[in-house]
C-alpha positions as a Python dict, from the first residue, in 0.01 Angstrom:
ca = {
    (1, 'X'): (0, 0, 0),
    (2, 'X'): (58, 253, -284),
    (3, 'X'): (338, 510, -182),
    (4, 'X'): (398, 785, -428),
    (5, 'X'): (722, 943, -511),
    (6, 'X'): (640, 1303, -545),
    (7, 'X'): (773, 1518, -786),
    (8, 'X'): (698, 1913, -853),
    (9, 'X'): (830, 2122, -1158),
    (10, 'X'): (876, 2489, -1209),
    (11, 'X'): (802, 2608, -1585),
    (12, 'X'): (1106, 2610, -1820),
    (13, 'X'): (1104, 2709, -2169),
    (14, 'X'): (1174, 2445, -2452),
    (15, 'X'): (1276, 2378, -2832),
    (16, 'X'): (962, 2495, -3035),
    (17, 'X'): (965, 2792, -2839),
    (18, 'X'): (664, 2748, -2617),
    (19, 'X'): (694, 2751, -2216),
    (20, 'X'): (653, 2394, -2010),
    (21, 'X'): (622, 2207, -1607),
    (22, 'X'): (692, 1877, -1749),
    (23, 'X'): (1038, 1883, -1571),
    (24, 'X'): (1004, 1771, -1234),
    (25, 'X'): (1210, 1733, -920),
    (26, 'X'): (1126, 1470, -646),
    (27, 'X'): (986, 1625, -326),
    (28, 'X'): (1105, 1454, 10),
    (29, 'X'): (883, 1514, 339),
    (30, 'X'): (578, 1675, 343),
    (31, 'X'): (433, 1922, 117),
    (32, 'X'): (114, 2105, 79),
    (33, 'X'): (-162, 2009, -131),
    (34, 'X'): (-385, 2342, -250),
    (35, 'X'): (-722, 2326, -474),
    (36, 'X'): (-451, 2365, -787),
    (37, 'X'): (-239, 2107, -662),
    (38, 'X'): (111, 2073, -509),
    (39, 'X'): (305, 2405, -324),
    (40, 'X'): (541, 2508, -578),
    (41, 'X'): (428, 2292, -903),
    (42, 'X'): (373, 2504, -1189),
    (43, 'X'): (163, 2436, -1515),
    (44, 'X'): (175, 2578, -1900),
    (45, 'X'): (-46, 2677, -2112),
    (46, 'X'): (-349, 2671, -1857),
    (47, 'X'): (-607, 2587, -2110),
    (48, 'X'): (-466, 2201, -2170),
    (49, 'X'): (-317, 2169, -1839),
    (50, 'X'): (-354, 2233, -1468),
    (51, 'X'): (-713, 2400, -1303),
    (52, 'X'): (-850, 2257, -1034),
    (53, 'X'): (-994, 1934, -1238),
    (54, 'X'): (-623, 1842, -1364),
    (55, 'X'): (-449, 1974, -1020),
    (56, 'X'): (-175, 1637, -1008),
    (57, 'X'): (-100, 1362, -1296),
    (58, 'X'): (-40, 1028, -1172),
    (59, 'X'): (207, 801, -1383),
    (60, 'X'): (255, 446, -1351),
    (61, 'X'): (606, 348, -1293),
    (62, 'X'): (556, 22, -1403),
    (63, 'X'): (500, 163, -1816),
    (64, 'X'): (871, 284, -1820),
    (65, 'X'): (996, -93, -1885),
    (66, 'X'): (759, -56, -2200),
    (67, 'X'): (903, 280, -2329),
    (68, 'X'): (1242, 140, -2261),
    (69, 'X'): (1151, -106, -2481),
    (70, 'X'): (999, 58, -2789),
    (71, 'X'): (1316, 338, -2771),
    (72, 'X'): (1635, 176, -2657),
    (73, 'X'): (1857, 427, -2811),
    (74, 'X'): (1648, 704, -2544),
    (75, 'X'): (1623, 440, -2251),
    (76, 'X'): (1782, 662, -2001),
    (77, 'X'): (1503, 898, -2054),
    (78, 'X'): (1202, 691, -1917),
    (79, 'X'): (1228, 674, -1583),
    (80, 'X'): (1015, 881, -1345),
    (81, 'X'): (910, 1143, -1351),
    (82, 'X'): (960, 1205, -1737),
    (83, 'X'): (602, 1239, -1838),
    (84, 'X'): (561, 1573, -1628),
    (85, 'X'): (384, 1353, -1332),
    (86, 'X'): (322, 1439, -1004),
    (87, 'X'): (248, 1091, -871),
    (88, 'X'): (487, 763, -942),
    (89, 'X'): (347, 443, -796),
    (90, 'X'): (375, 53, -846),
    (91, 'X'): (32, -121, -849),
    (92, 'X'): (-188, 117, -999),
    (93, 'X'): (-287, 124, -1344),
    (94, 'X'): (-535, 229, -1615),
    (95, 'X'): (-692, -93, -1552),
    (96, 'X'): (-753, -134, -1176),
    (97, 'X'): (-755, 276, -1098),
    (98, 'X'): (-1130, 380, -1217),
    (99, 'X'): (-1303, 705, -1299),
    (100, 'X'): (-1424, 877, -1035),
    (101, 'X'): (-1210, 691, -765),
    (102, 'X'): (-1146, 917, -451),
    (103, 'X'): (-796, 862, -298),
    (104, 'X'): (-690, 946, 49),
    (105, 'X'): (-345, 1103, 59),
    (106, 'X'): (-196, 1226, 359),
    (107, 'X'): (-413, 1429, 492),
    (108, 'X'): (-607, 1512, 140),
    (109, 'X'): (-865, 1378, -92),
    (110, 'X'): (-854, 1317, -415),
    (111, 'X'): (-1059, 1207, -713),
    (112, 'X'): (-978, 1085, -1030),
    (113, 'X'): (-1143, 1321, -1310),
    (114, 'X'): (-1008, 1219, -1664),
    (115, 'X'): (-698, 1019, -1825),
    (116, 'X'): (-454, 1212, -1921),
    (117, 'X'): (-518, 1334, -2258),
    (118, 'X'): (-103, 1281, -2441),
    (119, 'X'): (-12, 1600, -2639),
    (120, 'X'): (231, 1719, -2896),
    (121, 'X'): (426, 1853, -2663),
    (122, 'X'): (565, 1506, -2500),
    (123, 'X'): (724, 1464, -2901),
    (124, 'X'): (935, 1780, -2836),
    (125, 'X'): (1026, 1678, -2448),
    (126, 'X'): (1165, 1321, -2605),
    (127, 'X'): (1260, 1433, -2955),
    (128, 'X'): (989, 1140, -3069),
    (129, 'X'): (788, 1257, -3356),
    (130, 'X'): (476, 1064, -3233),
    (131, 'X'): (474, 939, -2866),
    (132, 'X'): (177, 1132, -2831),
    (133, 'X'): (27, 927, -3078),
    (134, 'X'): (192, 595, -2942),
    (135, 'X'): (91, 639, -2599),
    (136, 'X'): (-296, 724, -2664),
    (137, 'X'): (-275, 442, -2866),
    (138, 'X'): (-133, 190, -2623),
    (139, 'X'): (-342, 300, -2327),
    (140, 'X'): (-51, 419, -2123),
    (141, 'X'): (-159, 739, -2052),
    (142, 'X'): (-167, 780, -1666),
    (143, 'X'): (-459, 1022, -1547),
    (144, 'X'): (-544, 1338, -1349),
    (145, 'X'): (-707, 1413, -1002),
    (146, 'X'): (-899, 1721, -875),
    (147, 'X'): (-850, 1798, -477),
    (148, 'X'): (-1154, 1710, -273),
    (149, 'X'): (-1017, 1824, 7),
    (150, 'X'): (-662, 2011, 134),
    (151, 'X'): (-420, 1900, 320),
    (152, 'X'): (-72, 1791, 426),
    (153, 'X'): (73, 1492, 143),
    (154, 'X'): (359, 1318, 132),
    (155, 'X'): (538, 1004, 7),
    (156, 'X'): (597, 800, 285),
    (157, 'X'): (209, 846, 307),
    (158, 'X'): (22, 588, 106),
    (159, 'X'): (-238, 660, -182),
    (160, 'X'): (-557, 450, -38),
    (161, 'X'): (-887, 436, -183),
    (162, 'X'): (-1210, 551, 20),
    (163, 'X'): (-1497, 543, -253),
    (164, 'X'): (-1541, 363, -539),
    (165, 'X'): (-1796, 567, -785),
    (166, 'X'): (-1842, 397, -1089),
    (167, 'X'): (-1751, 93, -1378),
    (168, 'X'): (-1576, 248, -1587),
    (169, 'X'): (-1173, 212, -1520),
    (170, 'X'): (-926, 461, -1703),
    (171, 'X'): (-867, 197, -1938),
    (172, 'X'): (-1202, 177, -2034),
    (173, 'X'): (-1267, 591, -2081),
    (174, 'X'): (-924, 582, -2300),
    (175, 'X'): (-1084, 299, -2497),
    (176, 'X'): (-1427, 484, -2545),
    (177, 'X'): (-1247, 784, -2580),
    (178, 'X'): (-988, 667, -2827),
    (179, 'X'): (-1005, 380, -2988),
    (180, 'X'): (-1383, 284, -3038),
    (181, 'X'): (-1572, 405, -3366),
    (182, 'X'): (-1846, 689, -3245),
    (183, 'X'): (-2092, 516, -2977),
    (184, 'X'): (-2318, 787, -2805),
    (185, 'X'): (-2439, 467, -2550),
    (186, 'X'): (-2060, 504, -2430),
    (187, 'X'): (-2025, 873, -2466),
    (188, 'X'): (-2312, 940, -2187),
    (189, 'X'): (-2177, 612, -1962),
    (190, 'X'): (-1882, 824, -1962),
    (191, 'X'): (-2070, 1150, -1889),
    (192, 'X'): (-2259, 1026, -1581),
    (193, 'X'): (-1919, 963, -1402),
    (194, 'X'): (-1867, 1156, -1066),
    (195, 'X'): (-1617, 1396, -1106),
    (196, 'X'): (-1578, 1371, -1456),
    (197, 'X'): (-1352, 1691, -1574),
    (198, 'X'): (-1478, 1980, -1716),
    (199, 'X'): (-1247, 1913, -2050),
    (200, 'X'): (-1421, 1580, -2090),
    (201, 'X'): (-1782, 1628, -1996),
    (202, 'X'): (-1752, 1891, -2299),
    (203, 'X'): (-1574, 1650, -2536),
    (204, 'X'): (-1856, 1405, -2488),
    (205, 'X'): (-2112, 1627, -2491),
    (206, 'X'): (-1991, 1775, -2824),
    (207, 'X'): (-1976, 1459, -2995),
    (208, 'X'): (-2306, 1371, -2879),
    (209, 'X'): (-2459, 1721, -3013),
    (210, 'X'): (-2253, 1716, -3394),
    (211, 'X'): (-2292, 1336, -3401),
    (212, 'X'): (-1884, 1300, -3485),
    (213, 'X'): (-1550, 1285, -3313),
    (214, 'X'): (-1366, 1569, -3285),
    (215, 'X'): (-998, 1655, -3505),
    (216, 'X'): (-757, 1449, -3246),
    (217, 'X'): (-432, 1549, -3442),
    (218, 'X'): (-371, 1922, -3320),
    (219, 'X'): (-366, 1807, -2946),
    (220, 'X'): (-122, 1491, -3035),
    (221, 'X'): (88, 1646, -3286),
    (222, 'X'): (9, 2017, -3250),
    (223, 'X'): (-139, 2041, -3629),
}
């Protein structure tokens, strides 16, 4: 069983100037889940983040060890919920959490729609010129849900899956997405995925219709 810890943020402003929800608080008991995602969770810069196909990010726990690793002088900062998530769990990662999954929560549904896509503005939150970079790179991304369906959620109340809706596991898309050369076979595998976010149907589309990936550096480093 796959009980969350549950963590909301309200927006706070941050060195470079521009407003950000990655700092989150843990939630205890039950809160409410809306088409946007948890009560009182707020998002910046609506065009990158939040909408009702990126409503909650889900973080592995276990990837912390990892960062603690690569950054011992910063250890104390990667523990939960430093990457802005919503959802901490042990047991689910890229690789055994697939696109277009739908979770029951509580009394909610939810669907996996994309990975999360790491921007420049994780480098500011850990003073680390390129963990953007370093975390697209190494897969540990995490991913995003849309709300299927409202309700009561709560972390005492296990994530469990009810449908299963395609092949393709987050590690996969953030391999197709990331780290293969362009491959229009995998771009449209990608596109027939249930669920698949707005953000990302577009991406692949785009690629498919110019025939080339897309500039990658002013999302990870802002540039």
């Amino acid at each position: 069983m796959h009980h969350p810890e549950v963590y909301i943020g309200t927006i706070q402003p941050y060195e470079g100037g521009r407003p950000s929800g990655i700092a989150k608080r843990q939630v205890d008991g039950a809160i409410k889940l809306t088409p946007l995602g948890l009560e009182g969770d707020e998002q910046a810069e609506k065009s990158y983040h939040g909408g009702p196909d990126r409503a909650l990010c889900h973080y592995p726990r276990e990837h912390y060890a990892h960062w603690r690793e690569q950054f011992p002088a910063q250890a104390e900062q990667f523990s939960a919920p430093a990457f802005g998530e919503n959802i901490s769990t042990l047991g689910l990662t890229e690789h055994n959490v697939f696109m277009g999954d739908i979770f029951r929560w509580g009394e909610a549904l939810i669907q996996v729609t994309q990975p999360r896509s790491p921007c420049f503005k994780l480098n500011y939150h850990f003073e680390i010129d390129d963990i953007s970079v370093l975390m697209q790179q190494s897969g540990r991304c995490g991913w995003l849900y849309r709300v299927v369906s409202v309700g009561a959620v709560s972390g005492d109340r296990p994530l469990e899956l009810v449908t299963r809706n395609s092949d393709i596991s987050v590690a996969e898309a953030i391999g197709i997405a990331w780290h293969m050369p362009f491959d229009e076979e995998q771009y449209r595998r990608l596109l027939a995925v249930a669920g698949l976010s707005a953000s990302w149907s577009k991406t692949m589309l785009t690629r498919i219709t110019t025939g080339r990936i897309e500039n990658l550096n002013r999302r990870l480093l802002g540039r």
